[in-house]
GROMACS .gro file of C-alpha atoms in nm:
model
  264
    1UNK     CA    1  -5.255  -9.341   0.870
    2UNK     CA    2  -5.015  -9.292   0.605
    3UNK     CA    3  -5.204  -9.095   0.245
    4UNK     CA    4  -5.085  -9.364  -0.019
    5UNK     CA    5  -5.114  -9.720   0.039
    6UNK     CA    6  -5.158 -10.056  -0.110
    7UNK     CA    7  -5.505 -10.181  -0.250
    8UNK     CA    8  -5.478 -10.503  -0.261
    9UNK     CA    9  -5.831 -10.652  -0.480
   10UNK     CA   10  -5.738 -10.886  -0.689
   11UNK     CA   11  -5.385 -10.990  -0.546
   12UNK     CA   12  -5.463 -11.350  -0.409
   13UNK     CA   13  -5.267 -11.650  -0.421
   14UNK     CA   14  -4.950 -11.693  -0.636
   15UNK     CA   15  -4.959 -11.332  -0.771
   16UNK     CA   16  -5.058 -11.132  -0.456
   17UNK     CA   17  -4.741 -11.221  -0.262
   18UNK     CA   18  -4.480 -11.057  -0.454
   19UNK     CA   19  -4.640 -10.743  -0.537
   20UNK     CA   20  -4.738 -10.706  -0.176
   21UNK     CA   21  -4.379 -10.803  -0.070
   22UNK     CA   22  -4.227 -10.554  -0.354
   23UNK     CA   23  -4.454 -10.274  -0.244
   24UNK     CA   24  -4.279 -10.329   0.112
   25UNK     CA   25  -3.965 -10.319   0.013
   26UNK     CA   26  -4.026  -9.993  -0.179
   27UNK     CA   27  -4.145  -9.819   0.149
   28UNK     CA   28  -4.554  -9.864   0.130
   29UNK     CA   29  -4.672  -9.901   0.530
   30UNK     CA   30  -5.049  -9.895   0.454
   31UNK     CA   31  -5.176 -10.213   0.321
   32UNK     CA   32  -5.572 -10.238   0.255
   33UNK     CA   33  -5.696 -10.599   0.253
   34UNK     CA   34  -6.081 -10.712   0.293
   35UNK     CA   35  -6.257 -11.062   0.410
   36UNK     CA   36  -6.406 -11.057   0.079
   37UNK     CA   37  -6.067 -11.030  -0.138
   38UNK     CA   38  -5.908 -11.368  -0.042
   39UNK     CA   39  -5.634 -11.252   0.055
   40UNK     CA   40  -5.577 -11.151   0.427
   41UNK     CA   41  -5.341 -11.452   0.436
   42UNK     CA   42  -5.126 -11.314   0.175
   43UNK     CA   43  -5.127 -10.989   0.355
   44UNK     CA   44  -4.960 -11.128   0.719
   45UNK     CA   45  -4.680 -11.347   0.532
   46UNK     CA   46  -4.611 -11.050   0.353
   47UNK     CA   47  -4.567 -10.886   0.669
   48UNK     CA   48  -4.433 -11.145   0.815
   49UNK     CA   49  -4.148 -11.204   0.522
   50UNK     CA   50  -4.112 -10.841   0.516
   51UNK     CA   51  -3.958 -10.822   0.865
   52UNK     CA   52  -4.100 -10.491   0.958
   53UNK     CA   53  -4.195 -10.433   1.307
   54UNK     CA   54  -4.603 -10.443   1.316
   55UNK     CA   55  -4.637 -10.103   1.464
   56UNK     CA   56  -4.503  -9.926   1.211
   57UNK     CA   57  -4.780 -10.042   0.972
   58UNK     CA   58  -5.111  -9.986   0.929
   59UNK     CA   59  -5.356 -10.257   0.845
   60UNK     CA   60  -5.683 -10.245   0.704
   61UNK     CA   61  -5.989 -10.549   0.656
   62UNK     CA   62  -6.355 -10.460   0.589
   63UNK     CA   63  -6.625 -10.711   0.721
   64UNK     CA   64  -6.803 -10.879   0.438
   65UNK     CA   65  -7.148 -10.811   0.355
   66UNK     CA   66  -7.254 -11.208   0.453
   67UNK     CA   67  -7.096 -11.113   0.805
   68UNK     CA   68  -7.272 -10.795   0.907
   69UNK     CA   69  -7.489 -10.972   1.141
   70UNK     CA   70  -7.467 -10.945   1.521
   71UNK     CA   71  -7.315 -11.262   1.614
   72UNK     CA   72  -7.084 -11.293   1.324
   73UNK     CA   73  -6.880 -10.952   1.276
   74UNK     CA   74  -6.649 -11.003   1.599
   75UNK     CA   75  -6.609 -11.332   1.526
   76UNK     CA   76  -6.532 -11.282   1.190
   77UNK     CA   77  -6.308 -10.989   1.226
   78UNK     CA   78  -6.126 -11.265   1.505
   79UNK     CA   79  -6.105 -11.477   1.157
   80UNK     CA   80  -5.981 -11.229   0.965
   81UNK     CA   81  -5.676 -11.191   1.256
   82UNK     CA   82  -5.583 -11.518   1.227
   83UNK     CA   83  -5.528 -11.485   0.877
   84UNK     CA   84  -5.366 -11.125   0.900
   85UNK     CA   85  -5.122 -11.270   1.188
   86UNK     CA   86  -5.169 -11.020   1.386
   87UNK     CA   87  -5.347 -10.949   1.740
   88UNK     CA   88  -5.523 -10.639   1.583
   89UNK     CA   89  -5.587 -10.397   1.224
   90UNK     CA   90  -5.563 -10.036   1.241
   91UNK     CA   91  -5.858 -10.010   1.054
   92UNK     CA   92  -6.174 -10.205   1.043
   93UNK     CA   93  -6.449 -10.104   0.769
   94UNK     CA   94  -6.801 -10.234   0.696
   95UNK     CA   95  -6.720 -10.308   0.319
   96UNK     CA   96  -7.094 -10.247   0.222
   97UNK     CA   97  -7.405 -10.133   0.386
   98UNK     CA   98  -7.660 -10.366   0.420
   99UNK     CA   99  -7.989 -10.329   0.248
  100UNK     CA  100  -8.235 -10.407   0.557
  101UNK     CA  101  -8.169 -10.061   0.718
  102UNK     CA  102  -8.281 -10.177   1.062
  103UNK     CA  103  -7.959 -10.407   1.039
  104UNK     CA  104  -7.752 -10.125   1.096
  105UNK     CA  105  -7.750 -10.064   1.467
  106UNK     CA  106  -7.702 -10.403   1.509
  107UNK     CA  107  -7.393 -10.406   1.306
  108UNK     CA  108  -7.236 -10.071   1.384
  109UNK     CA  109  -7.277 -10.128   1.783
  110UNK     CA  110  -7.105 -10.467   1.701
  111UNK     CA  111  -6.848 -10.286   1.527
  112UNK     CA  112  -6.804 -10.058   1.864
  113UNK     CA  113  -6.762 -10.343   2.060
  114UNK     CA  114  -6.447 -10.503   1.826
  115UNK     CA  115  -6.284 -10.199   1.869
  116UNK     CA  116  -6.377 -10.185   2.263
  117UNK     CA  117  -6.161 -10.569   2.274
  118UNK     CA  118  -5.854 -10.408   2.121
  119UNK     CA  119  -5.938 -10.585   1.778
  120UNK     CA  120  -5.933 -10.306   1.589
  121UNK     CA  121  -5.770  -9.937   1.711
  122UNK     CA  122  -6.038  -9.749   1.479
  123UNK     CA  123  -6.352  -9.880   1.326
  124UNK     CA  124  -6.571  -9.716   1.005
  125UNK     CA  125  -6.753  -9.749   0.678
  126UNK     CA  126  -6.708  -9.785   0.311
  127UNK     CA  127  -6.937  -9.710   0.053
  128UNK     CA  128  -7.146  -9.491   0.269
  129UNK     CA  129  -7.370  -9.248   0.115
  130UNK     CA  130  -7.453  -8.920   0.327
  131UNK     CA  131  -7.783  -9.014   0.403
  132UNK     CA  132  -7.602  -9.343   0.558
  133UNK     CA  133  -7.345  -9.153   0.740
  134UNK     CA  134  -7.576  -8.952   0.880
  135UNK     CA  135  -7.781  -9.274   1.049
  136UNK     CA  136  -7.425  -9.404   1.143
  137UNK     CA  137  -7.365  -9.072   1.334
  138UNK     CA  138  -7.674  -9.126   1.494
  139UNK     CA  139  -7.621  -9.482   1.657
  140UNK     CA  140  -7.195  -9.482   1.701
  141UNK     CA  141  -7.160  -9.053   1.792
  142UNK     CA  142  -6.943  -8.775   1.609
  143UNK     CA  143  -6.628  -8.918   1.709
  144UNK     CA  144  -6.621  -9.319   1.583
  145UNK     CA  145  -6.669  -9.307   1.231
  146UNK     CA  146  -6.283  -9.254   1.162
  147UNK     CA  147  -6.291  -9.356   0.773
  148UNK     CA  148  -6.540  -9.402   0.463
  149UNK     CA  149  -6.361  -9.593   0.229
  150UNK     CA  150  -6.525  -9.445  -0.138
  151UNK     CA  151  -6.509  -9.443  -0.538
  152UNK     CA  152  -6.312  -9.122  -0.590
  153UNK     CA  153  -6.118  -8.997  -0.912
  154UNK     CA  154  -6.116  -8.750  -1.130
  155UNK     CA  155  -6.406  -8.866  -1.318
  156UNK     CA  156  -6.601  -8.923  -0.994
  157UNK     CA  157  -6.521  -8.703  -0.705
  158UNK     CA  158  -6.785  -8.725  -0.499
  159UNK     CA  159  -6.797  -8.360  -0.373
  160UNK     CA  160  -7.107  -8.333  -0.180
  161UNK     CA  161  -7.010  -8.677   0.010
  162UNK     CA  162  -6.635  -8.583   0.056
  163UNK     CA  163  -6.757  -8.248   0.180
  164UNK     CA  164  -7.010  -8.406   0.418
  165UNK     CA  165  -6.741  -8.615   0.593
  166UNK     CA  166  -6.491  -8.310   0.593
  167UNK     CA  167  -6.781  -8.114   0.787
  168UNK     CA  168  -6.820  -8.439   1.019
  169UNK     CA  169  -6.471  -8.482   1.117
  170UNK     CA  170  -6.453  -8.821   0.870
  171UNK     CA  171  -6.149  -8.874   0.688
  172UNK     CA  172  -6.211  -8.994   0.302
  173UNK     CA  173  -5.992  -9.283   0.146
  174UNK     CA  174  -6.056  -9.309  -0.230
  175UNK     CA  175  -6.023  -9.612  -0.393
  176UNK     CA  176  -5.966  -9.682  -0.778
  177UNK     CA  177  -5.794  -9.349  -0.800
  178UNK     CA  178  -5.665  -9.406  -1.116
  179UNK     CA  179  -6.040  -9.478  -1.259
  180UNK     CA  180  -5.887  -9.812  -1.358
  181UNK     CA  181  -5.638  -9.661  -1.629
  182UNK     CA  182  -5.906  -9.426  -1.750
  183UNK     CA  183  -5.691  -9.157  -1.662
  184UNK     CA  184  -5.383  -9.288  -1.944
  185UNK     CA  185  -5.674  -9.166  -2.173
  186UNK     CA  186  -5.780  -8.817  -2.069
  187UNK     CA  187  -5.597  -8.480  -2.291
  188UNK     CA  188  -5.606  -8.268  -1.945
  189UNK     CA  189  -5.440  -8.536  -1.719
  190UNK     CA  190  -5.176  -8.618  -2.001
  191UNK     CA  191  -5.082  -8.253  -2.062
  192UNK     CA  192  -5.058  -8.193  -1.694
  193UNK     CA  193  -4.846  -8.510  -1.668
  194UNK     CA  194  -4.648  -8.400  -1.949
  195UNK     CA  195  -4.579  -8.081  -1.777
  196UNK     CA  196  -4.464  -8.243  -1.511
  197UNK     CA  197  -4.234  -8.509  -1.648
  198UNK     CA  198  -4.501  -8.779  -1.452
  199UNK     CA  199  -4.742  -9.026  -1.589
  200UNK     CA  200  -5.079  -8.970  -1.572
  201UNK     CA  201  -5.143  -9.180  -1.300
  202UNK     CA  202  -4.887  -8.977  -1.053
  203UNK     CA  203  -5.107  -8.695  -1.173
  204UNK     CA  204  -5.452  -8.825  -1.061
  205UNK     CA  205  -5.297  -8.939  -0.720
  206UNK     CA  206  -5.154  -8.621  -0.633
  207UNK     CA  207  -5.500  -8.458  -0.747
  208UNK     CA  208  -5.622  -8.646  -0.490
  209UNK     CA  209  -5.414  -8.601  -0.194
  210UNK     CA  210  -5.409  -8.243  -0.254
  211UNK     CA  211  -5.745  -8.214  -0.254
  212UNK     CA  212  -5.792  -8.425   0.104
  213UNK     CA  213  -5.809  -8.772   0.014
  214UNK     CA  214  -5.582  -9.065   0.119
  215UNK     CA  215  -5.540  -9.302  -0.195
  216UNK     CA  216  -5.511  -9.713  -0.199
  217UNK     CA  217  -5.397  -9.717  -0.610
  218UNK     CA  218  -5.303 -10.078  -0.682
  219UNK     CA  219  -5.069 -10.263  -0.881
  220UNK     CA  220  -4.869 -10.567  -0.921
  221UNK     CA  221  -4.568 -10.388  -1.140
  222UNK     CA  222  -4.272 -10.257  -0.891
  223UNK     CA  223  -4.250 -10.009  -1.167
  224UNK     CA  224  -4.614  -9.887  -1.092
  225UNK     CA  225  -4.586  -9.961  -0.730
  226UNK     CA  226  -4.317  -9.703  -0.695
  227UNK     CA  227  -4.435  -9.439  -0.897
  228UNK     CA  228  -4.759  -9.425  -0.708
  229UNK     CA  229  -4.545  -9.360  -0.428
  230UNK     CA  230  -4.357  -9.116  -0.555
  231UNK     CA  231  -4.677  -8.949  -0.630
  232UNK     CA  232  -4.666  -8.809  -0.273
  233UNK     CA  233  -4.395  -8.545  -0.401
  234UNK     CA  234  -4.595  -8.403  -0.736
  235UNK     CA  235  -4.695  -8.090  -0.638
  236UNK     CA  236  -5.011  -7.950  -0.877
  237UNK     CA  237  -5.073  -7.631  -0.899
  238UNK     CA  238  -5.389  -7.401  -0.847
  239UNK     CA  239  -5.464  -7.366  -1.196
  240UNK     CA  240  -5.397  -7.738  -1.248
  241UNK     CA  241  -5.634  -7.867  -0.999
  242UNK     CA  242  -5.892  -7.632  -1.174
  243UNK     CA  243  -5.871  -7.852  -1.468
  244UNK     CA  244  -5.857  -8.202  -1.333
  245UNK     CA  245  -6.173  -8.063  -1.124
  246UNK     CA  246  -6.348  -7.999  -1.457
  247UNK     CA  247  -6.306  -8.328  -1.536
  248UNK     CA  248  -6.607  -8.448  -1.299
  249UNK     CA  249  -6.857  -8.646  -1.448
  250UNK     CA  250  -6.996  -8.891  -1.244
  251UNK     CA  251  -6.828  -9.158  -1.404
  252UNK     CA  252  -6.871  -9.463  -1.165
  253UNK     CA  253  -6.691  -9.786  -1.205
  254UNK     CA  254  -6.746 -10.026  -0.891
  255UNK     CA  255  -7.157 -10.020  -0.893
  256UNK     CA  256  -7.261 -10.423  -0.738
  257UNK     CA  257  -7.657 -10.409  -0.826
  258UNK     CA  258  -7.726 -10.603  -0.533
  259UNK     CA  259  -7.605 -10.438  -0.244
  260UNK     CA  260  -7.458 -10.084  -0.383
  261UNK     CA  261  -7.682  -9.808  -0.190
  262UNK     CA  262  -7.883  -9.503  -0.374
  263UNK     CA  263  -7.557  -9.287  -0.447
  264UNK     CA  264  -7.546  -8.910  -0.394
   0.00000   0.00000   0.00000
């Protein structure tokens, strides 16, 4: 699964084509999509226009909270193919855990059995707390849970649940890794970035990767689109890490009321 790739919230209809299209062309093989985004469709005729061979890209949906019932997550992740164009994803995620806690064997055993029918080639979680991973571990085994899609940038990093997964052989994708733009504001990142000759979003990506985590930034600018890419060749070093680390604060931006779990 390639480190950087495309997050895609927010790109539906008219305005989700070409930036999906551009970030192609530019060389991004990772695109993350969800049920709940309205935009899987976008995401296979952007594949499709692109003319790239399916296997060399990796495809991710998440089921939708509305689907996380036993008889609806295969067929729903069927759905989501038929949008996608394509005979399987990579990646298949719950996109949020449900609230009824008994639901989740239910749900996770359903998720086993999508990747079982060649549906999906690896199945996992986002916006799993420890204490949720844990239970997951439980009902799928040590070996299943391959991703847990999270809220991670330098004003959240989420060290005791990236640590957790590290320990548990669960990789960590971190979404909104530029805080939303948060990170144009900070003294630390923009001194580092200035350093650097990069912007301050390169900076907060290549925190990132450095310190284990794959990154889904997002944009609809080519401009921005490549230079998150290129944030794959800023090298930080030890000293500057120590600083954006600092910067921790458990500043968390994507928080739903309704369905968003107790956090760690």
């Amino acid at each position: 699964m390639p480190k950087i790739g495309l997050g895609t919230f927010g790109k539906s209809g008219d305005i989700g084509l070409p930036a999906m299209l551009a970030a192609l062309e530019l060389g991004y093989r990772r695109i993350d999509t969800a049920q709940g985004y309205g935009n899987e469709t976008n995401v296979g005729e952007a594949v499709r226009q692109s003319g790239l061979p399916r296997a060399t890209l990796h495809l991710t949906t998440k089921i939708s909270y509305e689907n996380l019932l036993p008889e609806r997550v295969v067929d729903s992740l069927k759905d989501s193919l038929d949008r996608l164009a394509t005979d399987y994803v990579d990646l298949v995620l719950v996109h949020w855990p449900h609230r009824d806690a008994s639901a989740m064997p239910a749900y996770l055993e359903a998720l086993r059995s999508a990747r079982e029918q060649g549906l999906a080639r690896a199945i996992g979680v986002s916006n799993f707390s420890i204490a949720l991973l844990q239970r997951s571990i439980e009902i799928l085994g040590t070996d299943m849970i391959f991703d847990n899609q999270v809220e991670v940038h330098p004003f959240l990093q989420n060290k005791a649940l990236r640590s957790f997964c590290t320990a548990s052989g669960i990789g960590v994708t971190g979404y909104m890794p530029v805080a939303g733009g948060l990170v144009g504001n900070d003294p630390t990142i923009l001194s580092i970035a200035e350093r650097h000759g990069a912007t301050a979003s390169q900076v907060a990506i290549a925190w990132a990767l450095q310190d284990g985590v794959s990154v889904i930034p997002s944009s609809r600018s080519p401009q921005h689109l490549a230079e998150n890419l290129a944030a794959g060749d800023l090298h930080l070093e030890p000293q500057e890490m120590q600083e954006i680390a600092a910067l921790d604060r458990g500043h968390r931006i994507i928080d739903p009321e309704t369905i968003a779990p107790i956090w760690d």
